[in-house]
C-alpha cells in the first residue's frame, strides 16, 4: 500500500467508527475537479464500447450478447461479454483462486482494493454513461451513484473489514494460567478464516452501488467473488470486475479471484450458482420473491436488500413550501426507482400545522399535487427523473390508476428533454384510506405515491410502523415541530428497525444515505439484513479460529 | 453499579479484547477461598430443596413435578416448579416485561447482571450439588462448570455485550456536509434496538455453562428471556433464574424479564415457544436432529451448539507417557459427555516417533489401552468420571460393542466409590479402519472412543478435517514435534473451523476452554454457530438504527 492509500484507509476507519462526514471522492461531475477532458473522454470510451466485445481477464468458452437496452435511447447496447457455458466452470476457477487468495495477507488485499478504487475513479465518467444507459438514472445521479458514492461504500466496507480483521490479537502471545505454585503456559494465536466463494447478485437500478460493498467485503476478508449482474445492467458491473482483475494480475494474483458471470433474462444462471455447496456467501439486491428464496438457502451466510415500503409522516411544519419542494424532489428523483424513495404519505384528516396556522387536509394535498406538477413542468428538473428502467415499471404506473384508489394526480407520459424515446412518466398520486392497507402495503416500484388521510398523527405513526414491520422499510421521513411527538416517532420507528429523517428541507433528501455515517438497511425489518456497512456485514464473512500450543521447553502443570 | 463491579467489568472488557488469562471466580472449591462453611451450607441447601417446591418470582397457574433423577443416587429429586399451563402465558409476560426492559439503560442492565453474578457466587456450592445430581458430573467438575466457569462465561458475554453496545456514538452529534459555500448540517444519533423475546433451550449435561452466556447476552442487549431447561436438569437453571429475578425485583424491575419454563420429557413445550413469532432469538444446546429443526426456523436469530466429532492426531511426541496420561484424562473426564471430548484417535499404521525412537502402531495402542485401564483402576481418579447422565448413554456403550469395529478395550460396569447405584461404565476403545467412515463419523456421545490406523499422518489430518467439515468439531488435539506438520495441521483445521490444541500434557486438557480467551464453537463447521463469546454472539441480538434531524434554526443547503 502506498503512503497515500494507507492515510486514506486510516481516515476511513476513523470515520466508520465515529460516523462523521467523510467522502474522499468528489460527488460533482465538474470540470474543475475531474479535469476538462474527463467527461468527453468517458463518453468516448462508452460510445466506443457499444456494439463491441468487453474484454475481461477470465477464462471463457463462449460470448454472450447482452440484453442491455438504454432506457433513454431504447437501443440495445449490443455489447458481448465472455462467459462460461457451464456455470460450474466459474465455481471451479473461483475455488482454485481461493486457494491463494485466502493466504494473501489482509494488508496486501487492502492495497489491491485501494488501488482498484483509484482506477475506478479514473473511469467515473465512462461508468456514469454505462450506468445511465442501463439503469435509466439521469447523468448526474448515474455519475454519483456508480462513481463517488459507490467508491465511498466500497471503501467503507474495506475499512470496516480491516477493523474487524484486526480486532483480536493475530500474533502469537503467551496465555499464562497460575496454578498454585506452578502455572500452565500456552502459546495462542487466532486465524481469520474466510468462508470461501461469495456470489454477489446485482440489480438493474443500482448495479454498482448495491454490489460493490459486497464485492469489497468478500475480497478484503479473503473470499473470492462471482459477480452475477442483472441481465439488464452488466456493463457497469463489468467495469468494476475489469479494474479488479487488472490490479490483481498486475500484483501477480489470479484474476479469477473475481469473475463476472453475466446471463440473459431467458437463460438465468443464478440458482445454479447460489445452490452450489461451494458457495458459502450470497449477497442479493432485488425483489422480495427471489429474496425469500435466497434467504431460504441453508448453510450459507446470506445478505439481502429486498424491497421496502417507505413512509412520510406529516404532522406540523415551519414552512410548507420548502418542505413540499424537498418532498417532491424526493419522490421524483429517478422516478421513484430508489429503495429509499417514499411510497406512502400519511396526513391527518384534520390537517397539519404549517406556517403558524392550521391547514386543512385538502389544502396540504392540493399544495403537494401542485408541487409535483411544478416539478415536472420545470424542464430543468426533468433530468433528475431519469427514465424508467424497464417496461414493467412503465406498465405498473398505468395499472395503478385502476387499483381502486382515488386518483389525485394522473400520471402522464413525459418527453425527456434530451432523449425523445426515453420511457418516462410523471408521478401518479393516489389517495388510499387507512382501511386499504392491502393496497398501499404492496411495494409499487416506480413513480407512484399514496396519500393516506388518517384519524390522527398517532394512526399515521402506527400505520408506518406496521408497514415497516410487515412489508419492510429502508427510510422514513417525518415532519413535526412537536419535540414530544418527534421522540415518539423516533422510539416507535426504531422498534421497526427504520431510520427516520426529521424535518428535512433544502438540499438534502430522505433518499440520500451517507457512507461512513448512515447505515443503509438495518436488518431490523423484512427489507433485508445487508446493512452497509455495519460490523455484521463484514464479520459474518470469516470465522475466527483459535490455536494453542504447549510452550516448547515449558512443562505444564 | 458499584465501583467494584465497574472495575471488574472494565477488566473483563480488556480481557475479551486482549484474550489474556482472566478469571475473577476461583475455580477450586477450597475452604481457604470460599470459607469453612460454604460447602456444608451449600450441601444443606441442596438437601433441603429435595422433595420441595422451588419458589420463583413469576406468575404461574400450576406446578410441575420434575423428571430430574440423580445419576448418582438414581433417586428422583422430587422438586416441583411453578409453571404456566399454557406456554403462551410465558410469552405474554415476557412481552410485557420487554416494554420496560428495552428502555432500561445498558449500564443499569449491566449493574443488575453484575450483582446477579455476585449472588450466584454465594450459591456455588448449592449449585455444585444441584448440577452434580442432575448432570452426573463429579463434584469438582460440577462446581467448576456451573459455578466459576459459568460465571466467567456470563461475565464474558456481558463484557462483550457492553463493548458492542458502546461501539458507535450513542449521543447526538452534528454531521456536517460542506456544499460549496454552504453546508448541510444534520443532528444524528444511533439507537441499539433489542430484538425482543429470547428463548434459551438448555441441555442436560451443562445446564448452566451452556445457557447462562445466552441468558446474559440477551439481557445485556435489552431482550427478555424464557429459559427452557432440559427436563432432566432444571434445578441448576432455576438457581440462575431465581437470583436474576430477585435482583431485578430489588431494583424495581419486572421479574418476568427472565422466566423459567420447565417441562417434562413426555409433554415438551419447546416447539410451541420456538415457533411463536414473538420469539426473535433462539439459543439451543443439544443434539443434531433438534438442532437442525432450530436452524430451520425462519425470521429469527438462531444460535446453536450441536454435537461434534472431535479428533486426536498422533504424529510424534517427546514423551509418550505424559501424553497418554493427558489423553486418558481427556477421554475419561465426565465419561466422554463433554462436547469438547475426543472421539477419534488417528494413528499412522507405521507408528509414531516417541521418546526419541519409532514406536509401532501396536505399541502405541497397547500403551493407550493400558493408560485408560490404569485410570479406571485408580480409585482416586474415578470421581472425575462422574456418572452417565441417562440410560441412553449407558445403552449406547453397550450397543457400540456390536457395531462391527474391533474391540480394543471392552467397557465394563464400574462401581462409583461413593455412590454404589451410580450408572457408570469404563471407556470402550474400538478400532475402526479409515474405510469405516460411516461408523466413526457419527457422534457416539459417552465413554466411547475409536482408534483409527491410517496410511499416513496426512491421511489422519485429512480424515480429521473431513469429519470437522461434515460432522462438526468443537476441539482437536494434535501431537507432533515437527514444526512443518504442525503448521499444516493448523492451516487445514483452521479451514474446517476447528481450534487445535498442540502437544498438551500435564494439567491442561483439550476439553478445557478458557473464558475471555478461547472462543468456544467457531461457527465455521456444522457443530454450531454460538461462539462464546465472539462479537456476533452479541451483535446479532440487537439492531442499530440511525436517526437524523435537520438542526433547528439552521437552514439546510
CSV table of C-alpha atoms in Angstrom, one decimal, chain A residues 203-389:
chain,number,residue,atom,x,y,z
A,203,UNK,CA,-29.9,-5.4,-9.5
A,204,UNK,CA,-30.8,-3.4,-12.5
A,205,UNK,CA,-31.2,0.0,-10.8
A,206,UNK,CA,-28.0,0.3,-8.8
A,207,UNK,CA,-25.7,-2.2,-10.4
A,208,UNK,CA,-22.6,-0.8,-8.8
A,209,UNK,CA,-23.7,0.9,-5.6
A,210,UNK,CA,-25.6,-2.1,-4.4
A,211,UNK,CA,-23.0,-4.7,-5.4
A,212,UNK,CA,-19.5,-3.2,-4.8
A,213,UNK,CA,-19.8,-3.2,-1.0
A,214,UNK,CA,-20.4,-6.9,-1.0
A,215,UNK,CA,-17.6,-7.5,-3.6
A,216,UNK,CA,-15.2,-5.5,-1.4
A,217,UNK,CA,-16.4,-7.0,1.8
A,218,UNK,CA,-15.8,-10.5,0.4
A,219,UNK,CA,-12.4,-9.7,-1.0
A,220,UNK,CA,-11.0,-7.9,2.0
A,221,UNK,CA,-12.0,-10.9,4.2
A,222,UNK,CA,-10.2,-13.3,1.8
A,223,UNK,CA,-13.2,-14.7,0.0
A,224,UNK,CA,-13.4,-14.9,-3.8
A,225,UNK,CA,-16.3,-13.4,-5.8
A,226,UNK,CA,-18.5,-14.3,-8.6
A,227,UNK,CA,-20.5,-11.2,-9.6
A,228,UNK,CA,-23.7,-12.2,-11.3
A,229,UNK,CA,-25.0,-8.9,-12.6
A,230,UNK,CA,-28.6,-8.2,-13.5
A,231,UNK,CA,-29.0,-9.2,-17.2
A,232,UNK,CA,-30.1,-5.6,-18.0
A,233,UNK,CA,-27.2,-3.9,-16.2
A,234,UNK,CA,-23.9,-5.8,-16.9
A,235,UNK,CA,-21.7,-3.0,-18.3
A,236,UNK,CA,-21.4,-1.1,-15.0
A,237,UNK,CA,-20.5,-4.3,-13.1
A,238,UNK,CA,-18.0,-5.3,-15.9
A,239,UNK,CA,-16.1,-2.1,-15.3
A,240,UNK,CA,-15.6,-3.0,-11.6
A,241,UNK,CA,-14.6,-6.6,-12.4
A,242,UNK,CA,-12.3,-5.4,-15.2
A,243,UNK,CA,-10.4,-3.0,-12.9
A,244,UNK,CA,-10.1,-5.5,-10.1
A,245,UNK,CA,-8.8,-8.2,-12.5
A,246,UNK,CA,-6.2,-5.8,-13.9
A,247,UNK,CA,-4.9,-4.8,-10.5
A,248,UNK,CA,-4.9,-8.4,-9.3
A,249,UNK,CA,-3.0,-9.5,-12.3
A,250,UNK,CA,-0.5,-6.6,-12.0
A,251,UNK,CA,0.3,-7.8,-8.5
A,252,UNK,CA,0.8,-11.4,-9.6
A,253,UNK,CA,-2.6,-12.7,-8.4
A,254,UNK,CA,-5.1,-14.9,-10.1
A,255,UNK,CA,-7.6,-12.6,-11.8
A,256,UNK,CA,-10.3,-15.3,-11.2
A,257,UNK,CA,-10.4,-14.1,-7.6
A,258,UNK,CA,-13.2,-12.0,-9.0
A,259,UNK,CA,-15.2,-13.1,-12.0
A,260,UNK,CA,-18.2,-11.7,-13.9
A,261,UNK,CA,-20.9,-14.2,-14.7
A,262,UNK,CA,-23.5,-12.5,-16.9
A,263,UNK,CA,-26.6,-14.1,-18.2
A,264,UNK,CA,-29.7,-13.2,-20.3
A,265,UNK,CA,-33.2,-12.9,-18.8
A,266,UNK,CA,-34.4,-16.1,-20.6
A,267,UNK,CA,-31.4,-18.2,-19.5
A,268,UNK,CA,-30.7,-17.3,-15.9
A,269,UNK,CA,-27.9,-19.0,-14.0
A,270,UNK,CA,-28.3,-17.5,-10.6
A,271,UNK,CA,-30.0,-20.5,-8.8
A,272,UNK,CA,-27.4,-22.8,-10.3
A,273,UNK,CA,-24.6,-20.8,-8.7
A,274,UNK,CA,-26.4,-20.0,-5.4
A,275,UNK,CA,-27.3,-23.5,-4.6
A,276,UNK,CA,-23.8,-25.0,-5.2
A,277,UNK,CA,-22.4,-26.1,-1.8
A,278,UNK,CA,-19.1,-24.4,-2.6
A,279,UNK,CA,-20.8,-21.0,-2.5
A,280,UNK,CA,-20.7,-20.0,1.2
A,281,UNK,CA,-21.8,-16.4,0.9
A,282,UNK,CA,-24.7,-14.9,-1.1
A,283,UNK,CA,-25.3,-11.2,-1.4
A,284,UNK,CA,-28.5,-10.2,-3.1
A,285,UNK,CA,-30.3,-7.0,-4.1
A,286,UNK,CA,-33.7,-7.2,-5.7
A,287,UNK,CA,-37.3,-8.1,-5.3
A,288,UNK,CA,-39.0,-9.9,-2.4
A,289,UNK,CA,-39.8,-13.1,-4.1
A,290,UNK,CA,-36.3,-14.1,-5.2
A,291,UNK,CA,-35.1,-12.6,-2.0
A,292,UNK,CA,-37.2,-15.0,0.1
A,293,UNK,CA,-35.7,-17.8,-2.0
A,294,UNK,CA,-32.1,-16.6,-1.3
A,295,UNK,CA,-32.9,-16.3,2.4
A,296,UNK,CA,-34.2,-19.9,2.5
A,297,UNK,CA,-30.8,-21.2,1.3
A,298,UNK,CA,-29.5,-23.3,4.2
A,299,UNK,CA,-25.9,-23.5,5.4
A,300,UNK,CA,-24.8,-20.2,3.8
A,301,UNK,CA,-24.3,-16.7,5.0
A,302,UNK,CA,-26.9,-14.6,3.2
A,303,UNK,CA,-27.1,-10.8,2.9
A,304,UNK,CA,-30.2,-9.3,1.3
A,305,UNK,CA,-31.6,-6.0,0.4
A,306,UNK,CA,-35.1,-6.6,-0.8
A,307,UNK,CA,-37.9,-4.1,-1.2
A,308,UNK,CA,-39.4,-1.7,1.3
A,309,UNK,CA,-42.5,0.4,1.6
A,310,UNK,CA,-41.3,3.7,2.9
A,311,UNK,CA,-43.5,6.3,4.7
A,312,UNK,CA,-43.7,10.0,5.1
A,313,UNK,CA,-45.4,11.4,8.2
A,314,UNK,CA,-46.7,14.9,8.1
A,315,UNK,CA,-47.7,16.4,11.5
A,316,UNK,CA,-46.5,20.0,11.6
A,317,UNK,CA,-44.0,22.1,9.6
A,318,UNK,CA,-42.5,25.5,9.9
A,319,UNK,CA,-42.9,26.3,6.3
A,320,UNK,CA,-44.9,24.1,3.9
A,321,UNK,CA,-43.4,25.3,0.7
A,322,UNK,CA,-39.8,24.3,1.4
A,323,UNK,CA,-41.0,21.0,2.8
A,324,UNK,CA,-43.0,20.2,-0.3
A,325,UNK,CA,-40.1,21.3,-2.5
A,326,UNK,CA,-38.0,18.8,-0.7
A,327,UNK,CA,-40.6,16.1,-0.8
A,328,UNK,CA,-41.5,16.5,-4.4
A,329,UNK,CA,-37.8,16.2,-5.3
A,330,UNK,CA,-37.5,13.1,-3.1
A,331,UNK,CA,-40.4,11.5,-4.9
A,332,UNK,CA,-39.3,12.4,-8.3
A,333,UNK,CA,-35.7,11.6,-8.1
A,334,UNK,CA,-35.1,8.7,-10.5
A,335,UNK,CA,-38.8,8.4,-10.8
A,336,UNK,CA,-39.3,6.6,-7.5
A,337,UNK,CA,-36.9,3.7,-8.5
A,338,UNK,CA,-34.8,4.0,-5.4
A,339,UNK,CA,-35.1,1.7,-2.4
A,340,UNK,CA,-35.1,4.8,-0.2
A,341,UNK,CA,-37.9,6.5,-2.1
A,342,UNK,CA,-41.1,7.2,-0.2
A,343,UNK,CA,-44.3,5.5,-1.2
A,344,UNK,CA,-46.9,6.5,1.4
A,345,UNK,CA,-47.6,9.9,2.7
A,346,UNK,CA,-49.7,10.0,5.9
A,347,UNK,CA,-51.6,13.2,6.6
A,348,UNK,CA,-54.1,13.5,9.4
A,349,UNK,CA,-57.7,14.3,8.2
A,350,UNK,CA,-57.8,17.3,10.5
A,351,UNK,CA,-54.8,18.7,8.6
A,352,UNK,CA,-51.5,19.9,9.8
A,353,UNK,CA,-50.0,22.9,11.5
A,354,UNK,CA,-47.9,24.8,8.9
A,355,UNK,CA,-46.6,28.4,8.6
A,356,UNK,CA,-48.0,29.2,12.0
A,357,UNK,CA,-51.6,28.2,11.2
A,358,UNK,CA,-53.8,25.1,10.8
A,359,UNK,CA,-54.0,23.9,7.1
A,360,UNK,CA,-56.8,21.5,6.2
A,361,UNK,CA,-56.0,18.1,4.7
A,362,UNK,CA,-57.3,19.3,1.3
A,363,UNK,CA,-55.1,22.3,1.3
A,364,UNK,CA,-52.0,20.2,2.1
A,365,UNK,CA,-52.9,17.7,-0.7
A,366,UNK,CA,-53.5,20.4,-3.2
A,367,UNK,CA,-50.2,22.0,-2.4
A,368,UNK,CA,-48.4,18.6,-2.7
A,369,UNK,CA,-50.1,18.0,-6.1
A,370,UNK,CA,-49.1,21.4,-7.2
A,371,UNK,CA,-45.5,20.9,-6.1
A,372,UNK,CA,-45.2,17.7,-8.0
A,373,UNK,CA,-46.8,19.3,-11.1
A,374,UNK,CA,-44.5,22.2,-10.9
A,375,UNK,CA,-41.6,19.8,-10.7
A,376,UNK,CA,-42.3,18.1,-13.9
A,377,UNK,CA,-43.3,21.3,-15.6
A,378,UNK,CA,-39.8,22.6,-14.9
A,379,UNK,CA,-37.7,21.3,-17.8
A,380,UNK,CA,-34.5,22.0,-15.8
A,381,UNK,CA,-35.7,19.4,-13.2
A,382,UNK,CA,-36.8,16.8,-15.7
A,383,UNK,CA,-33.3,15.4,-16.0
A,384,UNK,CA,-33.4,14.2,-12.4
A,385,UNK,CA,-36.4,11.9,-13.2
A,386,UNK,CA,-34.1,9.8,-15.4
A,387,UNK,CA,-36.0,7.2,-17.3
A,388,UNK,CA,-38.0,4.1,-16.3
A,389,UNK,CA,-35.6,1.2,-16.3
